[in-house]
Amino acid sequence: MIFQSQEAEMSMAEMSWEIRGVQVVLPDRLIPNGIIRTRGERIVFVGEADGAEDGAAAENGVSGGDLPEEAWSADGASSSAEERPRVIDARALGPDLVAIPGMIDLHVHGADGADVMDGTPEALRMIARALLREGTTAFCATTMSASEERLVRALRNVAASFDAAPASAASAFSSQGGAQADGRAPEAIEQAGDRAPEAIEQAGDRAAEAGAALLGVHLEGPFLHPARAGAHPVEALRAPALAAFRRLNEAAGGRIRLITMAPELPGALELIPELVREGVVVSVGHTDADYETVVAAADRGARHITHVFNAMRPLHHRAPGALGAALVDDRLTVELIADGVHVHPALFRLVFRAKGTERVVLITDGIRAKGRPDGVYELGGREVTVRCGRATLADGTLAGSVLRMNEALKHLVDAGIPLVEAVRAATLNPARALGLDGERGALLPGRLADVVLLDASFAVRMVWVRGRLAHIREEEAGKEAEKDGAAGKRRSLFVPLRSPLTER
C-alpha cells in the first residue's frame, strides 16, 4: 500500500508546509512573489519570497501566529526535524499561480448529485467533497422550503454530522476517511520516485475524500413571500414565528447561522430582534417588501441580503424597493450570484461600486446538478432542467445554479473587478458576515491554514484545509512534469527536482 510510511503516522497537528512561487492575495493587496508557511492548522508566515530567503522576513512579510518566534531560523528553516516544513514550488504547476484563502459559500443547496434536503450523512459528505474541488473550504448547508417534518430531518442530519466529527478534523467529515487520506497523500508521492506524476493523481483522488468544513445551516425558507418564492414550493411557505424557528434550530443542534426571510410578512419585524439575540444573521430575501420595510428590518438587526436582484422587486426610480435598500444601506451585506444568468456581468461592477469592497459576498446558490451533466434534476420536490449552465423549472423560473465558486471568481475578474476585491468577496466578506473573520477568510498569521492555489484560468490546482493537503488536481502527470533535457528528468511541483517532499 503506497500510503504507508513512518512519517505518515506523525500527528497531523505538527505538519508544516511552505508554499513558494505564488502570487499571494491578501485582503488589501497582492504579493507578486510570495511565500506562505503553515504549522499544524495555522498560518505562521506570509510574505515576499526574497525576504524569507534572506532572513528579512520581519521586514518583508507578516509573521506571527501560533509558531514561537524561535521556531524558525534566519533562513526560514524549522528548529527541529519534526517541525521542518514540506516545501512546494508551485511554479512547477505553471506560471502565474495565485494563492487565495479557502473560499466560503454561505448559500449552497447541493452538488455532485446530492442535496442538503436529502437528509443523509452521505449527501453532506458528497457536497463537502465536491465543494473542495472548486476551492471552497467552508460552507453553510442551505435548506429549501418544505414541511416541518422534512426540514427537521435535514437539520437533524446536519447536527449529527457535527456531533460525529472530531474538533481537530479538517472538515466535518474527515472522521469518515478524509483526514487519513489527505495527510498521507504527500508521502505517497515521495515514495513513488519516477512514478511521481501517477502517484500525484492517485494521492489527489484519495485526498479528495476530505471535504469542505460545514459551518452550520442557512435556513432559506419557509418564511418567504409567495409572490417571490422563486423555485421554493409555495405550499410549504408560512408566516414567521419564533416557536417554529426554535423547533427548527433545536433540530439543527443550535447551528442555524443564517436565515432568509421576507420582512413584510406578519410578525417578521418583531421576530428579527429575537433571532439576532439568538446569534442568527438575518437576511432579507424572497421578498416583495418596499424600501421602507427593508430599512425597518435593518433598524431591527437584519444585516444581509439574499441573492441581490433575484426574488425581489426590480429597481424603480420612484419605488426603490428591497433592491434599492440593499444597494444604498451600508448596514447590509449583499449576496451575489456571479454566473451571468442570475445577474448580468455589467451589474457586477454596479454592485461593487454601490457596496464597496467589504459588503459583497459571492455565493453559488448551487443545486445537486452542480458538477453533473445537463439533464433533469430535483430541487424542493420539483423537476429542474439544466441546460448550458442554466437551471430552470418547467415554467422557466430560475432554480438555483450550477455555478462553481472558482468560476464565479473568474466571472468577476472578467467583468473588471480587481482580483483582490473579487477574492475578498469569496473569502473574508462571508467570514465576516458570520463573525468568523478572526479564524477564516484571509491569508494572515494566526488564521486557519485554508489555502487554495489557482492557475491563470482560475482552475483549482491544490487545496489545504486546516493545514492539511486535501486536494490535488494533477491530471497533467506528464504535463506538470516538464522533461528536463536529454536525461528526461521531471520537474516536480515539490522541490528539489524529482523529490516531491523536501525538509529544509
JSON list of N, CA and C in Angstrom, two decimals, residues 363-422:
[
{"chain": "A", "resi": 363, "resn": "ILE", "atom": "N", "xyz": [-21.67, 34.05, -3.76]},
{"chain": "A", "resi": 363, "resn": "ILE", "atom": "CA", "xyz": [-22.30, 32.75, -3.46]},
{"chain": "A", "resi": 363, "resn": "ILE", "atom": "C", "xyz": [-22.53, 32.00, -4.76]},
{"chain": "A", "resi": 364, "resn": "THR", "atom": "N", "xyz": [-22.89, 30.71, -4.65]},
{"chain": "A", "resi": 364, "resn": "THR", "atom": "CA", "xyz": [-23.25, 29.96, -5.84]},
{"chain": "A", "resi": 364, "resn": "THR", "atom": "C", "xyz": [-24.74, 29.66, -5.93]},
{"chain": "A", "resi": 365, "resn": "ASP", "atom": "N", "xyz": [-25.43, 29.50, -4.80]},
{"chain": "A", "resi": 365, "resn": "ASP", "atom": "CA", "xyz": [-26.81, 29.01, -4.81]},
{"chain": "A", "resi": 365, "resn": "ASP", "atom": "C", "xyz": [-26.87, 27.67, -5.55]},
{"chain": "A", "resi": 366, "resn": "GLY", "atom": "N", "xyz": [-25.79, 26.88, -5.39]},
{"chain": "A", "resi": 366, "resn": "GLY", "atom": "CA", "xyz": [-25.65, 25.64, -6.14]},
{"chain": "A", "resi": 366, "resn": "GLY", "atom": "C", "xyz": [-26.69, 24.61, -5.75]},
{"chain": "A", "resi": 367, "resn": "ILE", "atom": "N", "xyz": [-27.07, 23.80, -6.73]},
{"chain": "A", "resi": 367, "resn": "ILE", "atom": "CA", "xyz": [-28.03, 22.71, -6.52]},
{"chain": "A", "resi": 367, "resn": "ILE", "atom": "C", "xyz": [-27.34, 21.38, -6.84]},
{"chain": "A", "resi": 368, "resn": "ARG", "atom": "N", "xyz": [-28.06, 20.28, -6.67]},
{"chain": "A", "resi": 368, "resn": "ARG", "atom": "CA", "xyz": [-27.45, 18.95, -6.83]},
{"chain": "A", "resi": 368, "resn": "ARG", "atom": "C", "xyz": [-26.88, 18.74, -8.22]},
{"chain": "A", "resi": 369, "resn": "ALA", "atom": "N", "xyz": [-27.35, 19.48, -9.21]},
{"chain": "A", "resi": 369, "resn": "ALA", "atom": "CA", "xyz": [-26.87, 19.32, -10.58]},
{"chain": "A", "resi": 369, "resn": "ALA", "atom": "C", "xyz": [-25.47, 19.88, -10.77]},
{"chain": "A", "resi": 370, "resn": "LYS", "atom": "N", "xyz": [-24.98, 20.65, -9.81]},
{"chain": "A", "resi": 370, "resn": "LYS", "atom": "CA", "xyz": [-23.64, 21.24, -9.95]},
{"chain": "A", "resi": 370, "resn": "LYS", "atom": "C", "xyz": [-22.60, 20.13, -10.05]},
{"chain": "A", "resi": 371, "resn": "GLY", "atom": "N", "xyz": [-21.77, 20.23, -11.08]},
{"chain": "A", "resi": 371, "resn": "GLY", "atom": "CA", "xyz": [-20.75, 19.21, -11.29]},
{"chain": "A", "resi": 371, "resn": "GLY", "atom": "C", "xyz": [-21.22, 18.01, -12.08]},
{"chain": "A", "resi": 372, "resn": "ARG", "atom": "N", "xyz": [-22.48, 18.01, -12.46]},
{"chain": "A", "resi": 372, "resn": "ARG", "atom": "CA", "xyz": [-23.06, 16.91, -13.23]},
{"chain": "A", "resi": 372, "resn": "ARG", "atom": "C", "xyz": [-23.42, 17.39, -14.65]},
{"chain": "A", "resi": 373, "resn": "PRO", "atom": "N", "xyz": [-23.66, 16.47, -15.58]},
{"chain": "A", "resi": 373, "resn": "PRO", "atom": "CA", "xyz": [-24.02, 16.86, -16.95]},
{"chain": "A", "resi": 373, "resn": "PRO", "atom": "C", "xyz": [-25.40, 17.53, -17.00]},
{"chain": "A", "resi": 374, "resn": "ASP", "atom": "N", "xyz": [-25.68, 18.19, -18.12]},
{"chain": "A", "resi": 374, "resn": "ASP", "atom": "CA", "xyz": [-27.02, 18.72, -18.34]},
{"chain": "A", "resi": 374, "resn": "ASP", "atom": "C", "xyz": [-28.05, 17.60, -18.23]},
{"chain": "A", "resi": 375, "resn": "GLY", "atom": "N", "xyz": [-29.23, 17.96, -17.77]},
{"chain": "A", "resi": 375, "resn": "GLY", "atom": "CA", "xyz": [-30.27, 16.94, -17.62]},
{"chain": "A", "resi": 375, "resn": "GLY", "atom": "C", "xyz": [-31.37, 17.41, -16.70]},
{"chain": "A", "resi": 376, "resn": "VAL", "atom": "N", "xyz": [-32.16, 16.48, -16.21]},
{"chain": "A", "resi": 376, "resn": "VAL", "atom": "CA", "xyz": [-33.28, 16.79, -15.32]},
{"chain": "A", "resi": 376, "resn": "VAL", "atom": "C", "xyz": [-32.93, 16.35, -13.91]},
{"chain": "A", "resi": 377, "resn": "TYR", "atom": "N", "xyz": [-33.11, 17.26, -12.95]},
{"chain": "A", "resi": 377, "resn": "TYR", "atom": "CA", "xyz": [-32.77, 17.01, -11.55]},
{"chain": "A", "resi": 377, "resn": "TYR", "atom": "C", "xyz": [-33.93, 17.42, -10.66]},
{"chain": "A", "resi": 378, "resn": "GLU", "atom": "N", "xyz": [-33.76, 17.22, -9.36]},
{"chain": "A", "resi": 378, "resn": "GLU", "atom": "CA", "xyz": [-34.81, 17.55, -8.39]},
{"chain": "A", "resi": 378, "resn": "GLU", "atom": "C", "xyz": [-34.33, 18.66, -7.46]},
{"chain": "A", "resi": 379, "resn": "LEU", "atom": "N", "xyz": [-35.23, 19.59, -7.16]},
{"chain": "A", "resi": 379, "resn": "LEU", "atom": "CA", "xyz": [-34.98, 20.63, -6.16]},
{"chain": "A", "resi": 379, "resn": "LEU", "atom": "C", "xyz": [-36.28, 20.97, -5.48]},
{"chain": "A", "resi": 380, "resn": "GLY", "atom": "N", "xyz": [-36.34, 20.78, -4.18]},
{"chain": "A", "resi": 380, "resn": "GLY", "atom": "CA", "xyz": [-37.55, 21.11, -3.44]},
{"chain": "A", "resi": 380, "resn": "GLY", "atom": "C", "xyz": [-38.76, 20.31, -3.89]},
{"chain": "A", "resi": 381, "resn": "GLY", "atom": "N", "xyz": [-38.52, 19.07, -4.37]},
{"chain": "A", "resi": 381, "resn": "GLY", "atom": "CA", "xyz": [-39.61, 18.22, -4.82]},
{"chain": "A", "resi": 381, "resn": "GLY", "atom": "C", "xyz": [-40.11, 18.54, -6.22]},
{"chain": "A", "resi": 382, "resn": "ARG", "atom": "N", "xyz": [-39.39, 19.41, -6.95]},
{"chain": "A", "resi": 382, "resn": "ARG", "atom": "CA", "xyz": [-39.82, 19.79, -8.30]},
{"chain": "A", "resi": 382, "resn": "ARG", "atom": "C", "xyz": [-38.70, 19.48, -9.30]},
{"chain": "A", "resi": 383, "resn": "GLU", "atom": "N", "xyz": [-39.11, 19.23, -10.54]},
{"chain": "A", "resi": 383, "resn": "GLU", "atom": "CA", "xyz": [-38.14, 18.95, -11.58]},
{"chain": "A", "resi": 383, "resn": "GLU", "atom": "C", "xyz": [-37.45, 20.22, -12.04]},
{"chain": "A", "resi": 384, "resn": "VAL", "atom": "N", "xyz": [-36.14, 20.13, -12.17]},
{"chain": "A", "resi": 384, "resn": "VAL", "atom": "CA", "xyz": [-35.33, 21.24, -12.65]},
{"chain": "A", "resi": 384, "resn": "VAL", "atom": "C", "xyz": [-34.56, 20.76, -13.87]},
{"chain": "A", "resi": 385, "resn": "THR", "atom": "N", "xyz": [-34.63, 21.52, -14.94]},
{"chain": "A", "resi": 385, "resn": "THR", "atom": "CA", "xyz": [-33.89, 21.18, -16.15]},
{"chain": "A", "resi": 385, "resn": "THR", "atom": "C", "xyz": [-32.65, 22.05, -16.24]},
{"chain": "A", "resi": 386, "resn": "VAL", "atom": "N", "xyz": [-31.51, 21.42, -16.43]},
{"chain": "A", "resi": 386, "resn": "VAL", "atom": "CA", "xyz": [-30.24, 22.13, -16.55]},
{"chain": "A", "resi": 386, "resn": "VAL", "atom": "C", "xyz": [-29.77, 22.02, -17.99]},
{"chain": "A", "resi": 387, "resn": "ARG", "atom": "N", "xyz": [-29.57, 23.17, -18.59]},
{"chain": "A", "resi": 387, "resn": "ARG", "atom": "CA", "xyz": [-29.08, 23.20, -19.96]},
{"chain": "A", "resi": 387, "resn": "ARG", "atom": "C", "xyz": [-28.16, 24.41, -20.15]},
{"chain": "A", "resi": 388, "resn": "CYS", "atom": "N", "xyz": [-26.95, 24.14, -20.58]},
{"chain": "A", "resi": 388, "resn": "CYS", "atom": "CA", "xyz": [-25.98, 25.21, -20.90]},
{"chain": "A", "resi": 388, "resn": "CYS", "atom": "C", "xyz": [-25.79, 26.17, -19.72]},
{"chain": "A", "resi": 389, "resn": "GLY", "atom": "N", "xyz": [-25.65, 25.62, -18.52]},
{"chain": "A", "resi": 389, "resn": "GLY", "atom": "CA", "xyz": [-25.36, 26.45, -17.35]},
{"chain": "A", "resi": 389, "resn": "GLY", "atom": "C", "xyz": [-26.55, 27.14, -16.74]},
{"chain": "A", "resi": 390, "resn": "ARG", "atom": "N", "xyz": [-27.74, 26.83, -17.20]},
{"chain": "A", "resi": 390, "resn": "ARG", "atom": "CA", "xyz": [-28.95, 27.48, -16.69]},
{"chain": "A", "resi": 390, "resn": "ARG", "atom": "C", "xyz": [-29.89, 26.42, -16.12]},
{"chain": "A", "resi": 391, "resn": "ALA", "atom": "N", "xyz": [-30.33, 26.61, -14.87]},
{"chain": "A", "resi": 391, "resn": "ALA", "atom": "CA", "xyz": [-31.22, 25.66, -14.20]},
{"chain": "A", "resi": 391, "resn": "ALA", "atom": "C", "xyz": [-32.59, 26.31, -14.04]},
{"chain": "A", "resi": 392, "resn": "THR", "atom": "N", "xyz": [-33.63, 25.66, -14.57]},
{"chain": "A", "resi": 392, "resn": "THR", "atom": "CA", "xyz": [-34.97, 26.26, -14.55]},
{"chain": "A", "resi": 392, "resn": "THR", "atom": "C", "xyz": [-36.04, 25.23, -14.23]},
{"chain": "A", "resi": 393, "resn": "LEU", "atom": "N", "xyz": [-37.15, 25.74, -13.68]},
{"chain": "A", "resi": 393, "resn": "LEU", "atom": "CA", "xyz": [-38.36, 24.94, -13.55]},
{"chain": "A", "resi": 393, "resn": "LEU", "atom": "C", "xyz": [-39.04, 24.86, -14.92]},
{"chain": "A", "resi": 394, "resn": "ALA", "atom": "N", "xyz": [-40.11, 24.10, -14.99]},
{"chain": "A", "resi": 394, "resn": "ALA", "atom": "CA", "xyz": [-40.82, 23.91, -16.26]},
{"chain": "A", "resi": 394, "resn": "ALA", "atom": "C", "xyz": [-41.34, 25.22, -16.83]},
{"chain": "A", "resi": 395, "resn": "ASP", "atom": "N", "xyz": [-41.66, 26.19, -15.96]},
{"chain": "A", "resi": 395, "resn": "ASP", "atom": "CA", "xyz": [-42.20, 27.47, -16.43]},
{"chain": "A", "resi": 395, "resn": "ASP", "atom": "C", "xyz": [-41.11, 28.50, -16.73]},
{"chain": "A", "resi": 396, "resn": "GLY", "atom": "N", "xyz": [-39.84, 28.08, -16.64]},
{"chain": "A", "resi": 396, "resn": "GLY", "atom": "CA", "xyz": [-38.74, 28.99, -16.94]},
{"chain": "A", "resi": 396, "resn": "GLY", "atom": "C", "xyz": [-38.15, 29.70, -15.73]},
{"chain": "A", "resi": 397, "resn": "THR", "atom": "N", "xyz": [-38.77, 29.53, -14.56]},
{"chain": "A", "resi": 397, "resn": "THR", "atom": "CA", "xyz": [-38.25, 30.16, -13.35]},
{"chain": "A", "resi": 397, "resn": "THR", "atom": "C", "xyz": [-36.85, 29.63, -13.04]},
{"chain": "A", "resi": 398, "resn": "LEU", "atom": "N", "xyz": [-35.92, 30.54, -12.74]},
{"chain": "A", "resi": 398, "resn": "LEU", "atom": "CA", "xyz": [-34.58, 30.10, -12.35]},
{"chain": "A", "resi": 398, "resn": "LEU", "atom": "C", "xyz": [-34.67, 29.29, -11.06]},
{"chain": "A", "resi": 399, "resn": "ALA", "atom": "N", "xyz": [-33.89, 28.22, -11.00]},
{"chain": "A", "resi": 399, "resn": "ALA", "atom": "CA", "xyz": [-33.95, 27.31, -9.85]},
{"chain": "A", "resi": 399, "resn": "ALA", "atom": "C", "xyz": [-32.54, 27.01, -9.38]},
{"chain": "A", "resi": 400, "resn": "GLY", "atom": "N", "xyz": [-31.96, 27.96, -8.66]},
{"chain": "A", "resi": 400, "resn": "GLY", "atom": "CA", "xyz": [-30.59, 27.79, -8.21]},
{"chain": "A", "resi": 400, "resn": "GLY", "atom": "C", "xyz": [-29.63, 27.85, -9.39]},
{"chain": "A", "resi": 401, "resn": "SER", "atom": "N", "xyz": [-28.41, 27.35, -9.17]},
{"chain": "A", "resi": 401, "resn": "SER", "atom": "CA", "xyz": [-27.41, 27.41, -10.22]},
{"chain": "A", "resi": 401, "resn": "SER", "atom": "C", "xyz": [-26.52, 26.18, -10.19]},
{"chain": "A", "resi": 402, "resn": "VAL", "atom": "N", "xyz": [-25.70, 26.07, -11.23]},
{"chain": "A", "resi": 402, "resn": "VAL", "atom": "CA", "xyz": [-24.66, 25.04, -11.28]},
{"chain": "A", "resi": 402, "resn": "VAL", "atom": "C", "xyz": [-23.29, 25.69, -11.25]},
{"chain": "A", "resi": 403, "resn": "LEU", "atom": "N", "xyz": [-23.25, 26.90, -10.75]},
{"chain": "A", "resi": 403, "resn": "LEU", "atom": "CA", "xyz": [-22.02, 27.69, -10.68]},
{"chain": "A", "resi": 403, "resn": "LEU", "atom": "C", "xyz": [-21.06, 27.13, -9.65]},
{"chain": "A", "resi": 404, "resn": "ARG", "atom": "N", "xyz": [-19.78, 27.10, -10.00]},
{"chain": "A", "resi": 404, "resn": "ARG", "atom": "CA", "xyz": [-18.71, 26.79, -9.05]},
{"chain": "A", "resi": 404, "resn": "ARG", "atom": "C", "xyz": [-18.09, 28.08, -8.56]},
{"chain": "A", "resi": 405, "resn": "MET", "atom": "N", "xyz": [-17.55, 28.08, -7.35]},
{"chain": "A", "resi": 405, "resn": "MET", "atom": "CA", "xyz": [-17.00, 29.31, -6.78]},
{"chain": "A", "resi": 405, "resn": "MET", "atom": "C", "xyz": [-15.80, 29.82, -7.57]},
{"chain": "A", "resi": 406, "resn": "ASN", "atom": "N", "xyz": [-14.94, 28.93, -8.04]},
{"chain": "A", "resi": 406, "resn": "ASN", "atom": "CA", "xyz": [-13.80, 29.41, -8.81]},
{"chain": "A", "resi": 406, "resn": "ASN", "atom": "C", "xyz": [-14.25, 30.03, -10.12]},
{"chain": "A", "resi": 407, "resn": "GLU", "atom": "N", "xyz": [-15.34, 29.52, -10.71]},
{"chain": "A", "resi": 407, "resn": "GLU", "atom": "CA", "xyz": [-15.90, 30.13, -11.91]},
{"chain": "A", "resi": 407, "resn": "GLU", "atom": "C", "xyz": [-16.48, 31.51, -11.59]},
{"chain": "A", "resi": 408, "resn": "ALA", "atom": "N", "xyz": [-17.17, 31.62, -10.47]},
{"chain": "A", "resi": 408, "resn": "ALA", "atom": "CA", "xyz": [-17.74, 32.91, -10.07]},
{"chain": "A", "resi": 408, "resn": "ALA", "atom": "C", "xyz": [-16.64, 33.95, -9.90]},
{"chain": "A", "resi": 409, "resn": "LEU", "atom": "N", "xyz": [-15.53, 33.53, -9.32]},
{"chain": "A", "resi": 409, "resn": "LEU", "atom": "CA", "xyz": [-14.39, 34.43, -9.14]},
{"chain": "A", "resi": 409, "resn": "LEU", "atom": "C", "xyz": [-13.88, 34.91, -10.50]},
{"chain": "A", "resi": 410, "resn": "LYS", "atom": "N", "xyz": [-13.74, 33.99, -11.42]},
{"chain": "A", "resi": 410, "resn": "LYS", "atom": "CA", "xyz": [-13.29, 34.35, -12.77]},
{"chain": "A", "resi": 410, "resn": "LYS", "atom": "C", "xyz": [-14.25, 35.31, -13.44]},
{"chain": "A", "resi": 411, "resn": "HIS", "atom": "N", "xyz": [-15.55, 35.08, -13.29]},
{"chain": "A", "resi": 411, "resn": "HIS", "atom": "CA", "xyz": [-16.53, 35.96, -13.91]},
{"chain": "A", "resi": 411, "resn": "HIS", "atom": "C", "xyz": [-16.41, 37.39, -13.38]},
{"chain": "A", "resi": 412, "resn": "LEU", "atom": "N", "xyz": [-16.16, 37.53, -12.09]},
{"chain": "A", "resi": 412, "resn": "LEU", "atom": "CA", "xyz": [-15.98, 38.87, -11.52]},
{"chain": "A", "resi": 412, "resn": "LEU", "atom": "C", "xyz": [-14.77, 39.56, -12.13]},
{"chain": "A", "resi": 413, "resn": "VAL", "atom": "N", "xyz": [-13.66, 38.85, -12.19]},
{"chain": "A", "resi": 413, "resn": "VAL", "atom": "CA", "xyz": [-12.43, 39.44, -12.74]},
{"chain": "A", "resi": 413, "resn": "VAL", "atom": "C", "xyz": [-12.61, 39.76, -14.22]},
{"chain": "A", "resi": 414, "resn": "ASP", "atom": "N", "xyz": [-13.25, 38.87, -14.95]},
{"chain": "A", "resi": 414, "resn": "ASP", "atom": "CA", "xyz": [-13.51, 39.13, -16.38]},
{"chain": "A", "resi": 414, "resn": "ASP", "atom": "C", "xyz": [-14.38, 40.36, -16.57]},
{"chain": "A", "resi": 415, "resn": "ALA", "atom": "N", "xyz": [-15.23, 40.66, -15.59]},
{"chain": "A", "resi": 415, "resn": "ALA", "atom": "CA", "xyz": [-16.11, 41.82, -15.68]},
{"chain": "A", "resi": 415, "resn": "ALA", "atom": "C", "xyz": [-15.42, 43.11, -15.24]},
{"chain": "A", "resi": 416, "resn": "GLY", "atom": "N", "xyz": [-14.18, 43.01, -14.82]},
{"chain": "A", "resi": 416, "resn": "GLY", "atom": "CA", "xyz": [-13.43, 44.21, -14.45]},
{"chain": "A", "resi": 416, "resn": "GLY", "atom": "C", "xyz": [-13.26, 44.44, -12.97]},
{"chain": "A", "resi": 417, "resn": "ILE", "atom": "N", "xyz": [-13.68, 43.50, -12.14]},
{"chain": "A", "resi": 417, "resn": "ILE", "atom": "CA", "xyz": [-13.46, 43.63, -10.69]},
{"chain": "A", "resi": 417, "resn": "ILE", "atom": "C", "xyz": [-12.02, 43.25, -10.40]},
{"chain": "A", "resi": 418, "resn": "PRO", "atom": "N", "xyz": [-11.25, 44.09, -9.71]},
{"chain": "A", "resi": 418, "resn": "PRO", "atom": "CA", "xyz": [-9.86, 43.74, -9.39]},
{"chain": "A", "resi": 418, "resn": "PRO", "atom": "C", "xyz": [-9.79, 42.42, -8.61]},
{"chain": "A", "resi": 419, "resn": "LEU", "atom": "N", "xyz": [-8.73, 41.65, -8.87]},
{"chain": "A", "resi": 419, "resn": "LEU", "atom": "CA", "xyz": [-8.60, 40.33, -8.26]},
{"chain": "A", "resi": 419, "resn": "LEU", "atom": "C", "xyz": [-8.71, 40.38, -6.75]},
{"chain": "A", "resi": 420, "resn": "VAL", "atom": "N", "xyz": [-8.04, 41.32, -6.12]},
{"chain": "A", "resi": 420, "resn": "VAL", "atom": "CA", "xyz": [-8.05, 41.38, -4.65]},
{"chain": "A", "resi": 420, "resn": "VAL", "atom": "C", "xyz": [-9.48, 41.58, -4.14]},
{"chain": "A", "resi": 421, "resn": "GLU", "atom": "N", "xyz": [-10.26, 42.44, -4.79]},
{"chain": "A", "resi": 421, "resn": "GLU", "atom": "CA", "xyz": [-11.63, 42.68, -4.37]},
{"chain": "A", "resi": 421, "resn": "GLU", "atom": "C", "xyz": [-12.51, 41.46, -4.63]},
{"chain": "A", "resi": 422, "resn": "ALA", "atom": "N", "xyz": [-12.30, 40.80, -5.77]},
{"chain": "A", "resi": 422, "resn": "ALA", "atom": "CA", "xyz": [-13.09, 39.62, -6.09]},
{"chain": "A", "resi": 422, "resn": "ALA", "atom": "C", "xyz": [-12.83, 38.51, -5.08]}
]
